Amino acid sequence: MGVMIEGRFSAEDPGPSTDEHGRFVRAKAPLTEAPPGDAAPGDLHLFAAWNCPWAHRVLLTRAILGLDEMTVSYALPRRTEQGWVFAEEPLLRATAMHEVYAAGVDAYTGRITVPVLWHKPSGRALNNESAEIVRMLGDLFAPGRLVPDDKRAEIDEWNDLIHRAVNNGVYRAGFAETQEAYEEAAREVFAALDQIDEKLGRTRYLTGDALTEADIRLFPTLVRFDVAYHGAFKCNLKRLIDYPNLWPYARDLYQTPGAAETVRFDIYKAGYYSPSPKRNPLGIVPIGPEVDWTAPHGRA
């Protein structure tokens, strides 16, 4: 991934951070600026990667809200010693993501991550916190659609659980460096999925009859679960397809207009099973599983 210190890139990536108990600790994203209130979709550009679940939630928001004028640059699936790199980058003609940070942020210090929201008129990188970008795009271009006022508190409660126990939970399991840290994280993942499955036995979406931001934030983990997290991150108490409500719900989201175009199962497998001294030293990518995401979901 690489890091930058005062605007200077270093390929000496320290890797995932863990605490004294071997628990994975996610770094905070340092860019937190919002687009101007008069920004149009065409004023914005997104730097993303198909295999990054944090970028995926922004791509999904863009697709569901129909923000086609917001252009996108996609990094290649596997990082190099230069971090995230591009085969072709249409906006800045950058070859690596650290060049984007250098061009768009004065003396940036932090890890070189995606997604990054870029403001074309000012030539600046605004934000690299995916949750904030999702909320800002919804508030700016479709007020009340993804976060209705009467559902805001409930959505925020789901977002907190989903981030802590599911989105980040699978990484806490996969990057754990002790048995205790792994089991703690993995059990929390499945406790949360059980809770979500129970709720979805009563409502079509997490907060009722309409898709909201909470569903968008959950989907990227679900769509990667059986193909990657179940094996590569040892989250293997259950598969997604074992859940009576969560699995039809996930297919319902996948079949939402625009959602399937944001999914790349082959890239997920190549990314999560890429060579890793700790998790997959030989870099062998499994051939399965075969899962039909287009099967009727029966939810309405």
GROMACS .gro file of C-alpha atoms in nm:
model
  300
    1MET     CA    1   0.000   0.000   0.000
    2GLY     CA    2   0.284   0.238   0.081
    3VAL     CA    3   0.294   0.549   0.295
    4MET     CA    4   0.373   0.917   0.251
    5ILE     CA    5   0.542   1.140   0.506
    6GLU     CA    6   0.523   1.513   0.443
    7GLY     CA    7   0.450   1.446   0.078
    8ARG     CA    8   0.732   1.197   0.022
    9PHE     CA    9   0.641   0.841  -0.079
   10SER     CA   10   0.797   0.539   0.088
   11ALA     CA   11   0.743   0.185  -0.041
   12GLU     CA   12   0.838   0.044   0.300
   13ASP     CA   13   0.483  -0.038   0.403
   14PRO     CA   14   0.468  -0.150   0.766
   15GLY     CA   15   0.165  -0.368   0.689
   16PRO     CA   16  -0.147  -0.411   0.902
   17SER     CA   17  -0.116  -0.267   1.252
   18THR     CA   18  -0.189  -0.481   1.557
   19ASP     CA   19  -0.205  -0.406   1.929
   20GLU     CA   20  -0.022  -0.586   2.210
   21HIS     CA   21  -0.285  -0.863   2.202
   22GLY     CA   22  -0.246  -0.931   1.829
   23ARG     CA   23  -0.569  -0.751   1.738
   24PHE     CA   24  -0.581  -0.572   1.401
   25VAL     CA   25  -0.620  -0.193   1.436
   26ARG     CA   26  -0.743   0.003   1.133
   27ALA     CA   27  -0.582   0.340   1.073
   28LYS     CA   28  -0.803   0.646   1.040
   29ALA     CA   29  -0.833   0.823   0.706
   30PRO     CA   30  -0.683   1.174   0.734
   31LEU     CA   31  -0.867   1.351   0.449
   32THR     CA   32  -1.212   1.467   0.561
   33GLU     CA   33  -1.315   1.760   0.340
   34ALA     CA   34  -1.660   1.778   0.181
   35PRO     CA   35  -1.734   1.890  -0.175
   36PRO     CA   36  -1.868   2.246  -0.217
   37GLY     CA   37  -2.242   2.270  -0.172
   38ASP     CA   38  -2.287   2.371  -0.537
   39ALA     CA   39  -2.078   2.083  -0.675
   40ALA     CA   40  -2.224   1.886  -0.964
   41PRO     CA   41  -2.154   1.512  -1.019
   42GLY     CA   42  -1.931   1.605  -1.313
   43ASP     CA   43  -1.713   1.814  -1.082
   44LEU     CA   44  -1.612   1.503  -0.891
   45HIS     CA   45  -1.381   1.214  -0.970
   46LEU     CA   46  -1.334   0.893  -0.774
   47PHE     CA   47  -1.010   0.697  -0.742
   48ALA     CA   48  -1.105   0.338  -0.661
   49ALA     CA   49  -1.009  -0.028  -0.694
   50TRP     CA   50  -1.247  -0.309  -0.783
   51ASN     CA   51  -1.127  -0.536  -0.504
   52CYS     CA   52  -1.137  -0.276  -0.224
   53PRO     CA   53  -1.461  -0.309  -0.021
   54TRP     CA   54  -1.428   0.047   0.110
   55ALA     CA   55  -1.416   0.182  -0.243
   56HIS     CA   56  -1.697  -0.055  -0.338
   57ARG     CA   57  -1.949   0.116  -0.108
   58VAL     CA   58  -1.879   0.444  -0.289
   59LEU     CA   59  -1.907   0.280  -0.632
   60LEU     CA   60  -2.237   0.128  -0.524
   61THR     CA   61  -2.366   0.466  -0.406
   62ARG     CA   62  -2.264   0.621  -0.737
   63ALA     CA   63  -2.448   0.345  -0.928
   64ILE     CA   64  -2.768   0.352  -0.722
   65LEU     CA   65  -2.792   0.732  -0.733
   66GLY     CA   66  -2.716   0.739  -1.106
   67LEU     CA   67  -2.413   0.966  -1.072
   68ASP     CA   68  -2.266   0.859  -1.405
   69GLU     CA   69  -2.110   1.202  -1.464
   70MET     CA   70  -1.881   1.142  -1.165
   71THR     CA   71  -1.585   0.982  -1.341
   72VAL     CA   72  -1.373   0.698  -1.198
   73SER     CA   73  -1.013   0.578  -1.217
   74TYR     CA   74  -0.961   0.211  -1.126
   75ALA     CA   75  -0.633   0.087  -0.979
   76LEU     CA   76  -0.510  -0.257  -1.074
   77PRO     CA   77  -0.620  -0.544  -0.845
   78ARG     CA   78  -0.278  -0.628  -0.705
   79ARG     CA   79  -0.055  -0.369  -0.546
   80THR     CA   80   0.315  -0.343  -0.631
   81GLU     CA   81   0.611  -0.188  -0.450
   82GLN     CA   82   0.461   0.140  -0.570
   83GLY     CA   83   0.136   0.060  -0.388
   84TRP     CA   84  -0.186   0.093  -0.587
   85VAL     CA   85  -0.095   0.141  -0.955
   86PHE     CA   86  -0.285   0.209  -1.277
   87ALA     CA   87  -0.272   0.054  -1.621
   88GLU     CA   88  -0.439   0.370  -1.749
   89GLU     CA   89  -0.554   0.668  -1.543
   90PRO     CA   90  -0.773   0.918  -1.734
   91LEU     CA   91  -0.775   1.224  -1.506
   92LEU     CA   92  -0.416   1.293  -1.400
   93ARG     CA   93  -0.237   1.037  -1.617
   94ALA     CA   94  -0.092   0.902  -1.292
   95THR     CA   95   0.089   0.569  -1.283
   96ALA     CA   96   0.047   0.513  -0.908
   97MET     CA   97  -0.189   0.626  -0.637
   98HIS     CA   98   0.086   0.804  -0.444
   99GLU     CA   99   0.116   1.044  -0.739
  100VAL     CA  100  -0.252   1.131  -0.692
  101TYR     CA  101  -0.194   1.213  -0.326
  102ALA     CA  102   0.115   1.417  -0.411
  103ALA     CA  103  -0.079   1.616  -0.671
  104GLY     CA  104  -0.392   1.671  -0.464
  105VAL     CA  105  -0.274   1.722  -0.106
  106ASP     CA  106  -0.004   1.951   0.033
  107ALA     CA  107   0.259   1.753   0.226
  108TYR     CA  108   0.032   1.452   0.279
  109THR     CA  109   0.120   1.216   0.564
  110GLY     CA  110  -0.053   0.881   0.585
  111ARG     CA  111  -0.116   0.555   0.407
  112ILE     CA  112  -0.192   0.548   0.035
  113THR     CA  113  -0.548   0.419   0.025
  114VAL     CA  114  -0.856   0.414  -0.195
  115PRO     CA  115  -1.115   0.549  -0.233
  116VAL     CA  116  -1.025   0.913  -0.283
  117LEU     CA  117  -1.281   1.176  -0.381
  118TRP     CA  118  -1.128   1.440  -0.608
  119HIS     CA  119  -1.267   1.788  -0.689
  120LYS     CA  120  -1.184   1.867  -1.052
  121PRO     CA  121  -1.235   2.247  -1.049
  122SER     CA  122  -0.989   2.298  -0.763
  123GLY     CA  123  -0.757   2.008  -0.851
  124ARG     CA  124  -0.764   1.877  -0.495
  125ALA     CA  125  -0.816   1.548  -0.316
  126LEU     CA  126  -1.101   1.609  -0.073
  127ASN     CA  127  -1.169   1.292   0.120
  128ASN     CA  128  -1.040   0.936   0.161
  129GLU     CA  129  -1.288   0.812   0.423
  130SER     CA  130  -1.540   0.594   0.241
  131ALA     CA  131  -1.818   0.626   0.500
  132GLU     CA  132  -1.801   1.005   0.479
  133ILE     CA  133  -1.797   1.001   0.100
  134VAL     CA  134  -2.108   0.781   0.087
  135ARG     CA  135  -2.295   1.011   0.326
  136MET     CA  136  -2.181   1.326   0.145
  137LEU     CA  137  -2.286   1.199  -0.199
  138GLY     CA  138  -2.628   1.105  -0.068
  139ASP     CA  139  -2.681   1.434   0.113
  140LEU     CA  140  -2.556   1.640  -0.180
  141PHE     CA  141  -2.727   1.470  -0.475
  142ALA     CA  142  -3.028   1.284  -0.328
  143PRO     CA  143  -3.119   1.439   0.008
  144GLY     CA  144  -3.330   1.208   0.219
  145ARG     CA  145  -3.317   0.912  -0.018
  146LEU     CA  146  -3.044   0.701   0.143
  147VAL     CA  147  -3.075   0.856   0.489
  148PRO     CA  148  -3.435   0.966   0.550
  149ASP     CA  149  -3.467   1.195   0.851
  150ASP     CA  150  -3.698   0.955   1.035
  151LYS     CA  151  -3.453   0.667   0.985
  152ARG     CA  152  -3.124   0.850   1.051
  153ALA     CA  153  -3.074   0.729   1.409
  154GLU     CA  154  -3.156   0.368   1.316
  155ILE     CA  155  -2.928   0.381   1.011
  156ASP     CA  156  -2.643   0.515   1.222
  157GLU     CA  157  -2.691   0.231   1.473
  158TRP     CA  158  -2.675  -0.027   1.195
  159ASN     CA  159  -2.375   0.149   1.041
  160ASP     CA  160  -2.188   0.131   1.372
  161LEU     CA  161  -2.256  -0.241   1.414
  162ILE     CA  162  -2.183  -0.322   1.051
  163HIS     CA  163  -1.853  -0.135   1.047
  164ARG     CA  164  -1.727  -0.268   1.379
  165ALA     CA  165  -1.836  -0.630   1.358
  166VAL     CA  166  -1.876  -0.704   0.986
  167ASN     CA  167  -1.691  -0.468   0.746
  168ASN     CA  168  -1.389  -0.436   0.974
  169GLY     CA  169  -1.463  -0.756   1.165
  170VAL     CA  170  -1.357  -0.983   0.880
  171TYR     CA  171  -1.025  -0.796   0.863
  172ARG     CA  172  -0.979  -0.823   1.238
  173ALA     CA  173  -1.018  -1.199   1.194
  174GLY     CA  174  -0.801  -1.225   0.884
  175PHE     CA  175  -0.518  -1.007   1.015
  176ALA     CA  176  -0.521  -1.134   1.374
  177GLU     CA  177  -0.183  -1.251   1.503
  178THR     CA  178  -0.298  -1.460   1.798
  179GLN     CA  179  -0.556  -1.735   1.833
  180GLU     CA  180  -0.746  -1.533   2.093
  181ALA     CA  181  -0.764  -1.223   1.874
  182TYR     CA  182  -0.881  -1.429   1.577
  183GLU     CA  183  -1.154  -1.611   1.768
  184GLU     CA  184  -1.276  -1.290   1.930
  185ALA     CA  185  -1.312  -1.119   1.594
  186ALA     CA  186  -1.455  -1.416   1.403
  187ARG     CA  187  -1.721  -1.485   1.666
  188GLU     CA  188  -1.820  -1.119   1.663
  189VAL     CA  189  -1.861  -1.136   1.284
  190PHE     CA  190  -2.106  -1.425   1.307
  191ALA     CA  191  -2.292  -1.285   1.607
  192ALA     CA  192  -2.358  -0.972   1.400
  193LEU     CA  193  -2.459  -1.171   1.090
  194ASP     CA  194  -2.698  -1.375   1.304
  195GLN     CA  195  -2.852  -1.054   1.436
  196ILE     CA  196  -2.885  -0.911   1.086
  197ASP     CA  197  -3.036  -1.235   0.954
  198GLU     CA  198  -3.299  -1.228   1.228
  199LYS     CA  199  -3.392  -0.868   1.143
  200LEU     CA  200  -3.419  -0.949   0.774
  201GLY     CA  201  -3.676  -1.215   0.855
  202ARG     CA  202  -3.909  -0.925   0.938
  203THR     CA  203  -3.819  -0.652   0.686
  204ARG     CA  204  -3.698  -0.647   0.326
  205TYR     CA  205  -3.412  -0.410   0.404
  206LEU     CA  206  -3.235  -0.328   0.730
  207THR     CA  207  -3.459  -0.038   0.825
  208GLY     CA  208  -3.784  -0.130   0.649
  209ASP     CA  209  -3.920  -0.140   0.295
  210ALA     CA  210  -3.663   0.090   0.130
  211LEU     CA  211  -3.291   0.049   0.062
  212THR     CA  212  -3.080   0.286   0.272
  213GLU     CA  213  -2.717   0.372   0.338
  214ALA     CA  214  -2.695   0.088   0.592
  215ASP     CA  215  -2.767  -0.169   0.319
  216ILE     CA  216  -2.506  -0.009   0.093
  217ARG     CA  217  -2.244  -0.033   0.367
  218LEU     CA  218  -2.321  -0.400   0.435
  219PHE     CA  219  -2.327  -0.525   0.075
  220PRO     CA  220  -1.952  -0.512  -0.010
  221THR     CA  221  -1.872  -0.754   0.273
  222LEU     CA  222  -2.158  -0.989   0.183
  223VAL     CA  223  -2.061  -1.009  -0.183
  224ARG     CA  224  -1.703  -1.102  -0.085
  225PHE     CA  225  -1.794  -1.338   0.196
  226ASP     CA  226  -1.815  -1.684   0.044
  227VAL     CA  227  -1.566  -1.613  -0.234
  228ALA     CA  228  -1.295  -1.465  -0.010
  229TYR     CA  229  -1.351  -1.404   0.361
  230HIS     CA  230  -1.480  -1.754   0.436
  231GLY     CA  231  -1.152  -1.909   0.324
  232ALA     CA  232  -0.881  -1.644   0.307
  233PHE     CA  233  -0.976  -1.480   0.638
  234LYS     CA  234  -1.095  -1.799   0.815
  235CYS     CA  235  -1.447  -1.663   0.873
  236ASN     CA  236  -1.583  -2.013   0.830
  237LEU     CA  237  -1.845  -2.086   1.095
  238LYS     CA  238  -2.106  -2.039   0.822
  239ARG     CA  239  -2.126  -1.937   0.460
  240LEU     CA  240  -2.347  -1.654   0.343
  241ILE     CA  241  -2.557  -1.906   0.152
  242ASP     CA  242  -2.634  -2.084   0.482
  243TYR     CA  243  -2.840  -1.790   0.610
  244PRO     CA  244  -3.215  -1.817   0.538
  245ASN     CA  245  -3.275  -1.441   0.519
  246LEU     CA  246  -2.934  -1.286   0.465
  247TRP     CA  247  -2.864  -1.483   0.150
  248PRO     CA  248  -3.189  -1.388  -0.035
  249TYR     CA  249  -3.139  -1.030   0.087
  250ALA     CA  250  -2.786  -1.024  -0.057
  251ARG     CA  251  -2.919  -1.146  -0.393
  252ASP     CA  252  -3.190  -0.880  -0.375
  253LEU     CA  253  -2.922  -0.612  -0.335
  254TYR     CA  254  -2.709  -0.765  -0.613
  255GLN     CA  255  -3.007  -0.755  -0.848
  256THR     CA  256  -3.081  -0.389  -0.771
  257PRO     CA  257  -3.029  -0.193  -1.097
  258GLY     CA  258  -2.664  -0.090  -1.124
  259ALA     CA  259  -2.535  -0.301  -0.835
  260ALA     CA  260  -2.410  -0.604  -1.030
  261GLU     CA  261  -2.191  -0.377  -1.244
  262THR     CA  262  -1.993  -0.284  -0.931
  263VAL     CA  263  -1.906  -0.650  -0.853
  264ARG     CA  264  -1.600  -0.845  -0.976
  265PHE     CA  265  -1.584  -1.191  -0.819
  266ASP     CA  266  -1.273  -1.298  -1.012
  267ILE     CA  267  -1.085  -0.989  -0.894
  268TYR     CA  268  -1.188  -1.052  -0.532
  269LYS     CA  269  -1.039  -1.401  -0.539
  270ALA     CA  270  -0.721  -1.285  -0.709
  271GLY     CA  271  -0.682  -1.007  -0.455
  272TYR     CA  272  -0.760  -1.187  -0.131
  273TYR     CA  273  -0.562  -1.496  -0.230
  274SER     CA  274  -0.265  -1.299  -0.360
  275PRO     CA  275   0.078  -1.408  -0.228
  276SER     CA  276   0.118  -1.329   0.141
  277PRO     CA  277   0.390  -1.467   0.368
  278LYS     CA  278   0.140  -1.512   0.651
  279ARG     CA  279  -0.192  -1.592   0.484
  280ASN     CA  280  -0.115  -1.750   0.145
  281PRO     CA  281   0.258  -1.796   0.085
  282LEU     CA  282   0.217  -1.982  -0.246
  283GLY     CA  283  -0.041  -1.743  -0.387
  284ILE     CA  284  -0.270  -2.023  -0.506
  285VAL     CA  285  -0.615  -1.894  -0.598
  286PRO     CA  286  -0.906  -2.138  -0.540
  287ILE     CA  287  -1.131  -2.231  -0.831
  288GLY     CA  288  -1.455  -2.201  -0.632
  289PRO     CA  289  -1.704  -2.157  -0.494
  290GLU     CA  290  -1.977  -2.154  -0.757
  291VAL     CA  291  -2.263  -1.937  -0.631
  292ASP     CA  292  -2.562  -1.815  -0.834
  293TRP     CA  293  -2.625  -1.452  -0.742
  294THR     CA  294  -2.886  -1.419  -1.017
  295ALA     CA  295  -3.126  -1.677  -0.870
  296PRO     CA  296  -3.469  -1.536  -0.774
  297HIS     CA  297  -3.458  -1.391  -0.424
  298GLY     CA  298  -3.829  -1.392  -0.344
  299ARG     CA  299  -3.818  -1.068  -0.145
  300ALA     CA  300  -4.062  -0.787  -0.206
   0.00000   0.00000   0.00000
